[in-house]
Amino acid sequence: MNRHELTDAPARKALGQHFLFDPSILHRAALAAGPVKDRIVIEVGPGPGGLTRALLDEGAGTVIAVETDPRFAEALTLWPAAREGRLIVIQKDARKVNFEKLVEDAGATQPAMIIANLPYNVGTPLLVGWLKAGDWRGEMALMFQKEVAERICAAPDTDHYGRLAVLAQSATRPYISFTLPPGAFSPPPKVDSAVAVLEPLPAEQRFQHIDLLEQITGAAFGQRRKMMRAALKPFAKKRGFKAEEWLQSVDIDPTARAETLTQADFRRLAASLA
């Protein structure tokens, strides 16, 4: 154990911190999306550095650790890997970070992986931002609350299917790698957690208008008990057309509900506005 690692520092509830210390779990998470050897890896919320250590031990070329908590950020800068240049520590709120520039400044020659035990309170907005990223972003292995991971990976017409599944599957192929009980963490959260792996789709299969998709799915699933013609009525009205005619123009039944629509259906809706 490095003398600069703050393994006994208490987690802060306001930052959504829950720490992992089991080496076997940490190494499994580090490799969930594939080998990290010689890759640039972004880690958000490293905390005391358990996953950071596993990534470095597995041969990551450069780990870019983004940590808003000064206790942990300052300790990480004292690690030998930081002095050697293999560990770059950014003390900042991850939601305000330009990840593309960080990867570019790190001298990337291939897409960067994103591997993180994400703080519970910022995981979803960070993921949506990364889904919109360009070619700088590669494979992701992200630890979420299990319910969030299930929502990312859900298929149409299932309980967890919604906006997040449509967005995630427009750019990646997501699946749950493994789950963890609350007792694996310190302090234990109130729910199970899971590592979701998101593999980038080939360029020709990725949808290019995720911003539009985000707006449409927000409207459609915001009132998921309503038929699509009713759920999308305010959205369509703001843009000067009728929801029912719009749906019919892309071969979607206006009386269908959002949870029954496929990825292809939502893509047609968004593409028709693009």
Short mmCIF file of C-alpha atoms in Angstrom, two decimals:
data_model
loop_
_atom_site.label_atom_id
_atom_site.label_comp_id
_atom_site.label_asym_id
_atom_site.label_seq_id
_atom_site.Cartn_x
_atom_site.Cartn_y
_atom_site.Cartn_z
CA MET A 1 0.00 0.00 0.00
CA ASN A 2 1.44 3.37 -0.99
CA ARG A 3 1.94 5.64 2.01
CA HIS A 4 0.10 8.45 0.22
CA GLU A 5 -3.15 6.48 -0.22
CA LEU A 6 -5.96 7.74 2.03
CA THR A 7 -7.67 4.40 2.64
CA ASP A 8 -9.17 5.52 5.95
CA ALA A 9 -10.57 8.88 4.79
CA PRO A 10 -14.36 8.93 5.23
CA ALA A 11 -16.60 9.03 2.18
CA ARG A 12 -18.65 12.17 1.70
CA LYS A 13 -22.36 11.61 1.16
CA ALA A 14 -22.76 14.94 -0.66
CA LEU A 15 -20.31 13.73 -3.33
CA GLY A 16 -22.00 10.34 -3.73
CA GLN A 17 -18.85 8.52 -2.62
CA HIS A 18 -18.81 4.74 -2.01
CA PHE A 19 -15.36 3.14 -2.06
CA LEU A 20 -14.19 -0.32 -3.15
CA PHE A 21 -11.14 -1.92 -1.55
CA ASP A 22 -11.31 -5.60 -2.59
CA PRO A 23 -8.35 -6.11 -4.99
CA SER A 24 -10.05 -8.95 -6.90
CA ILE A 25 -13.14 -6.84 -7.61
CA LEU A 26 -11.04 -3.82 -8.53
CA HIS A 27 -8.94 -5.79 -11.04
CA ARG A 28 -12.09 -7.34 -12.49
CA ALA A 29 -13.57 -3.88 -12.97
CA ALA A 30 -10.32 -2.61 -14.49
CA LEU A 31 -10.46 -5.30 -17.20
CA ALA A 32 -14.24 -5.48 -17.70
CA ALA A 33 -14.09 -3.60 -21.02
CA GLY A 34 -10.95 -5.39 -22.22
CA PRO A 35 -7.18 -5.04 -21.77
CA VAL A 36 -5.97 -1.63 -20.65
CA LYS A 37 -2.30 -2.23 -21.41
CA ASP A 38 -0.71 0.86 -23.00
CA ARG A 39 -4.11 2.57 -23.29
CA ILE A 40 -5.12 6.01 -22.06
CA VAL A 41 -7.77 5.47 -19.38
CA ILE A 42 -10.03 8.14 -17.88
CA GLU A 43 -11.18 7.49 -14.32
CA VAL A 44 -13.75 9.72 -12.62
CA GLY A 45 -14.00 9.73 -8.84
CA PRO A 46 -10.92 7.65 -7.96
CA GLY A 47 -11.27 8.42 -4.25
CA PRO A 48 -8.50 6.65 -2.32
CA GLY A 49 -7.21 5.11 -5.54
CA GLY A 50 -8.14 1.43 -5.41
CA LEU A 51 -9.25 1.24 -9.03
CA THR A 52 -6.46 3.62 -10.04
CA ARG A 53 -3.93 1.20 -8.59
CA ALA A 54 -5.56 -1.75 -10.42
CA LEU A 55 -5.46 0.13 -13.75
CA LEU A 56 -1.78 0.98 -13.31
CA ASP A 57 -0.97 -2.58 -12.22
CA GLU A 58 -2.70 -3.90 -15.36
CA GLY A 59 -0.39 -1.80 -17.52
CA ALA A 60 -2.47 1.26 -18.46
CA GLY A 61 -0.23 3.66 -20.36
CA THR A 62 -1.73 6.79 -18.81
CA VAL A 63 -4.50 7.12 -16.23
CA ILE A 64 -6.27 10.47 -16.19
CA ALA A 65 -7.91 10.66 -12.77
CA VAL A 66 -10.57 13.35 -12.31
CA GLU A 67 -11.33 13.93 -8.62
CA THR A 68 -13.26 16.82 -7.09
CA ASP A 69 -12.38 15.95 -3.47
CA PRO A 70 -9.10 17.72 -2.60
CA ARG A 71 -8.19 15.12 0.04
CA PHE A 72 -7.84 12.40 -2.58
CA ALA A 73 -6.66 14.56 -5.49
CA GLU A 74 -3.72 15.89 -3.46
CA ALA A 75 -2.76 12.42 -2.25
CA LEU A 76 -2.83 10.99 -5.78
CA THR A 77 -0.44 13.66 -7.05
CA LEU A 78 2.18 12.23 -4.63
CA TRP A 79 2.07 8.73 -6.12
CA PRO A 80 5.23 7.62 -7.97
CA ALA A 81 3.10 7.09 -11.11
CA ALA A 82 2.15 10.78 -11.01
CA ARG A 83 5.80 11.81 -10.87
CA GLU A 84 6.57 9.43 -13.74
CA GLY A 85 3.76 10.87 -15.89
CA ARG A 86 1.62 7.70 -16.00
CA LEU A 87 -0.96 9.26 -13.66
CA ILE A 88 -2.44 12.66 -14.47
CA VAL A 89 -4.60 14.07 -11.66
CA ILE A 90 -7.26 16.68 -12.42
CA GLN A 91 -8.91 18.24 -9.36
CA LYS A 92 -12.20 19.39 -10.81
CA ASP A 93 -15.90 18.58 -11.03
CA ALA A 94 -16.05 16.01 -13.85
CA ARG A 95 -19.13 17.70 -15.30
CA LYS A 96 -16.97 20.73 -16.11
CA VAL A 97 -14.06 18.87 -17.69
CA ASN A 98 -13.19 18.96 -21.39
CA PHE A 99 -12.31 15.26 -21.70
CA GLU A 100 -11.49 15.47 -25.38
CA LYS A 101 -8.78 18.07 -24.71
CA LEU A 102 -7.37 16.00 -21.83
CA VAL A 103 -7.07 12.98 -24.10
CA GLU A 104 -5.51 15.06 -26.87
CA ASP A 105 -3.00 16.63 -24.45
CA ALA A 106 -2.08 13.15 -23.21
CA GLY A 107 -0.88 12.31 -26.73
CA ALA A 108 -3.60 9.82 -27.65
CA THR A 109 -2.97 7.63 -30.69
CA GLN A 110 -6.18 5.61 -30.19
CA PRO A 111 -9.50 6.19 -28.39
CA ALA A 112 -9.35 6.53 -24.62
CA MET A 113 -11.11 4.05 -22.38
CA ILE A 114 -13.34 5.32 -19.55
CA ILE A 115 -13.33 3.07 -16.48
CA ALA A 116 -14.81 4.34 -13.25
CA ASN A 117 -16.71 3.65 -10.08
CA LEU A 118 -18.87 6.69 -10.74
CA PRO A 119 -20.16 8.85 -7.89
CA TYR A 120 -23.88 8.05 -7.69
CA ASN A 121 -25.01 11.65 -8.05
CA VAL A 122 -23.27 12.43 -11.37
CA GLY A 123 -23.13 9.09 -13.20
CA THR A 124 -26.06 9.54 -15.58
CA PRO A 125 -25.26 13.08 -16.86
CA LEU A 126 -21.63 12.08 -17.40
CA LEU A 127 -22.67 9.03 -19.40
CA VAL A 128 -25.00 11.04 -21.65
CA GLY A 129 -22.17 13.47 -22.37
CA TRP A 130 -19.78 10.64 -23.22
CA LEU A 131 -22.32 9.04 -25.56
CA LYS A 132 -22.22 12.24 -27.62
CA ALA A 133 -18.41 12.19 -27.76
CA GLY A 134 -16.40 11.89 -30.93
CA ASP A 135 -13.78 9.34 -31.91
CA TRP A 136 -11.61 10.16 -28.88
CA ARG A 137 -13.83 7.99 -26.65
CA GLY A 138 -13.50 4.22 -26.77
CA GLU A 139 -14.76 1.40 -24.56
CA MET A 140 -16.38 2.22 -21.22
CA ALA A 141 -16.78 0.17 -18.04
CA LEU A 142 -18.83 2.15 -15.56
CA MET A 143 -20.11 1.21 -12.13
CA PHE A 144 -23.65 2.42 -11.40
CA GLN A 145 -26.51 1.58 -9.12
CA LYS A 146 -27.81 -1.71 -10.50
CA GLU A 147 -31.13 -0.18 -11.52
CA VAL A 148 -29.34 2.48 -13.61
CA ALA A 149 -27.20 -0.19 -15.28
CA GLU A 150 -30.35 -2.15 -16.10
CA ARG A 151 -31.92 0.96 -17.61
CA ILE A 152 -28.86 1.44 -19.84
CA CYS A 153 -29.00 -2.13 -21.16
CA ALA A 154 -32.79 -2.63 -21.34
CA ALA A 155 -34.63 -3.91 -24.41
CA PRO A 156 -37.91 -2.43 -25.71
CA ASP A 157 -41.12 -3.43 -23.93
CA THR A 158 -39.36 -4.30 -20.66
CA ASP A 159 -39.71 -2.65 -17.26
CA HIS A 160 -36.37 -0.79 -17.36
CA TYR A 161 -36.56 0.39 -20.99
CA GLY A 162 -36.57 4.16 -21.40
CA ARG A 163 -34.67 7.24 -22.46
CA LEU A 164 -31.30 6.04 -21.17
CA ALA A 165 -31.48 2.73 -23.07
CA VAL A 166 -32.32 4.49 -26.34
CA LEU A 167 -29.47 6.98 -25.94
CA ALA A 168 -26.91 4.37 -24.85
CA GLN A 169 -27.79 1.98 -27.65
CA SER A 170 -27.62 4.70 -30.29
CA ALA A 171 -23.83 4.83 -29.89
CA THR A 172 -22.77 1.67 -28.04
CA ARG A 173 -23.57 -1.95 -27.35
CA PRO A 174 -24.12 -2.02 -23.58
CA TYR A 175 -24.29 -5.05 -21.30
CA ILE A 176 -23.93 -5.75 -17.59
CA SER A 177 -20.58 -7.37 -16.81
CA PHE A 178 -21.17 -8.19 -13.14
CA THR A 179 -23.08 -7.02 -10.08
CA LEU A 180 -21.97 -6.20 -6.54
CA PRO A 181 -23.88 -6.24 -3.24
CA PRO A 182 -23.90 -3.19 -0.95
CA GLY A 183 -21.43 -4.89 1.41
CA ALA A 184 -18.67 -4.68 -1.20
CA PHE A 185 -18.45 -0.92 -0.62
CA SER A 186 -17.48 1.38 2.23
CA PRO A 187 -19.81 2.83 3.27
CA PRO A 188 -22.36 0.35 1.88
CA PRO A 189 -25.00 1.98 -0.35
CA LYS A 190 -28.65 1.07 0.08
CA VAL A 191 -28.84 -0.77 -3.27
CA ASP A 192 -26.89 -3.26 -5.37
CA SER A 193 -24.41 -1.94 -7.92
CA ALA A 194 -23.37 -3.20 -11.34
CA VAL A 195 -20.61 -2.64 -13.87
CA ALA A 196 -22.04 -1.76 -17.28
CA VAL A 197 -19.73 -2.20 -20.25
CA LEU A 198 -20.45 -0.03 -23.29
CA GLU A 199 -18.67 -1.08 -26.47
CA PRO A 200 -18.63 1.57 -29.24
CA LEU A 201 -20.71 0.67 -32.27
CA PRO A 202 -18.92 0.70 -35.63
CA ALA A 203 -18.99 4.18 -37.14
CA GLU A 204 -21.57 3.24 -39.76
CA GLN A 205 -23.98 1.97 -37.07
CA ARG A 206 -23.76 4.96 -34.72
CA PHE A 207 -26.53 7.53 -34.77
CA GLN A 208 -25.25 11.02 -35.47
CA HIS A 209 -28.03 13.13 -33.93
CA ILE A 210 -28.01 12.12 -30.26
CA ASP A 211 -28.97 15.66 -29.16
CA LEU A 212 -32.24 15.33 -31.09
CA LEU A 213 -32.72 11.80 -29.81
CA GLU A 214 -32.28 13.10 -26.27
CA GLN A 215 -35.00 15.71 -26.74
CA ILE A 216 -37.45 13.28 -28.32
CA THR A 217 -36.95 10.52 -25.77
CA GLY A 218 -37.24 13.06 -22.96
CA ALA A 219 -40.67 14.03 -24.26
CA ALA A 220 -41.78 10.48 -25.10
CA PHE A 221 -40.78 8.86 -21.81
CA GLY A 222 -41.64 11.88 -19.70
CA GLN A 223 -45.25 10.81 -20.06
CA ARG A 224 -44.77 7.11 -20.74
CA ARG A 225 -48.34 6.10 -19.91
CA LYS A 226 -49.65 8.26 -22.74
CA MET A 227 -49.86 7.29 -26.38
CA MET A 228 -47.09 8.75 -28.49
CA ARG A 229 -49.39 11.23 -30.20
CA ALA A 230 -50.25 12.72 -26.80
CA ALA A 231 -46.78 12.46 -25.26
CA LEU A 232 -45.16 14.22 -28.24
CA LYS A 233 -47.93 16.77 -28.79
CA PRO A 234 -46.23 19.65 -26.87
CA PHE A 235 -42.87 18.85 -28.48
CA ALA A 236 -44.35 18.87 -31.97
CA LYS A 237 -46.50 21.95 -31.36
CA LYS A 238 -43.43 24.02 -30.42
CA ARG A 239 -41.97 23.12 -33.81
CA GLY A 240 -45.09 23.95 -35.79
CA PHE A 241 -46.40 20.51 -36.79
CA LYS A 242 -48.82 17.88 -35.53
CA ALA A 243 -47.50 14.91 -33.59
CA GLU A 244 -49.88 12.41 -35.19
CA GLU A 245 -48.91 13.38 -38.73
CA TRP A 246 -45.22 13.34 -37.79
CA LEU A 247 -45.47 9.84 -36.35
CA GLN A 248 -47.37 8.55 -39.36
CA SER A 249 -44.79 10.05 -41.73
CA VAL A 250 -42.11 7.75 -40.25
CA ASP A 251 -44.35 4.68 -40.00
CA ILE A 252 -44.96 4.77 -36.25
CA ASP A 253 -48.41 4.05 -34.87
CA PRO A 254 -49.57 7.26 -33.10
CA THR A 255 -51.39 5.13 -30.52
CA ALA A 256 -48.22 3.24 -29.53
CA ARG A 257 -46.52 3.94 -26.22
CA ALA A 258 -42.88 4.92 -25.91
CA GLU A 259 -41.73 1.69 -24.24
CA THR A 260 -42.80 -0.34 -27.31
CA LEU A 261 -40.74 1.69 -29.80
CA THR A 262 -37.42 0.27 -30.97
CA GLN A 263 -34.08 1.96 -31.44
CA ALA A 264 -34.85 2.15 -35.17
CA ASP A 265 -38.19 3.86 -34.50
CA PHE A 266 -36.61 6.57 -32.38
CA ARG A 267 -33.83 7.02 -34.90
CA ARG A 268 -36.37 7.62 -37.67
CA LEU A 269 -38.14 10.24 -35.56
CA ALA A 270 -34.90 12.09 -34.84
CA ALA A 271 -33.57 11.77 -38.39
CA SER A 272 -36.78 13.26 -39.77
CA LEU A 273 -36.01 16.47 -37.84
CA ALA A 274 -32.30 16.51 -38.62
#
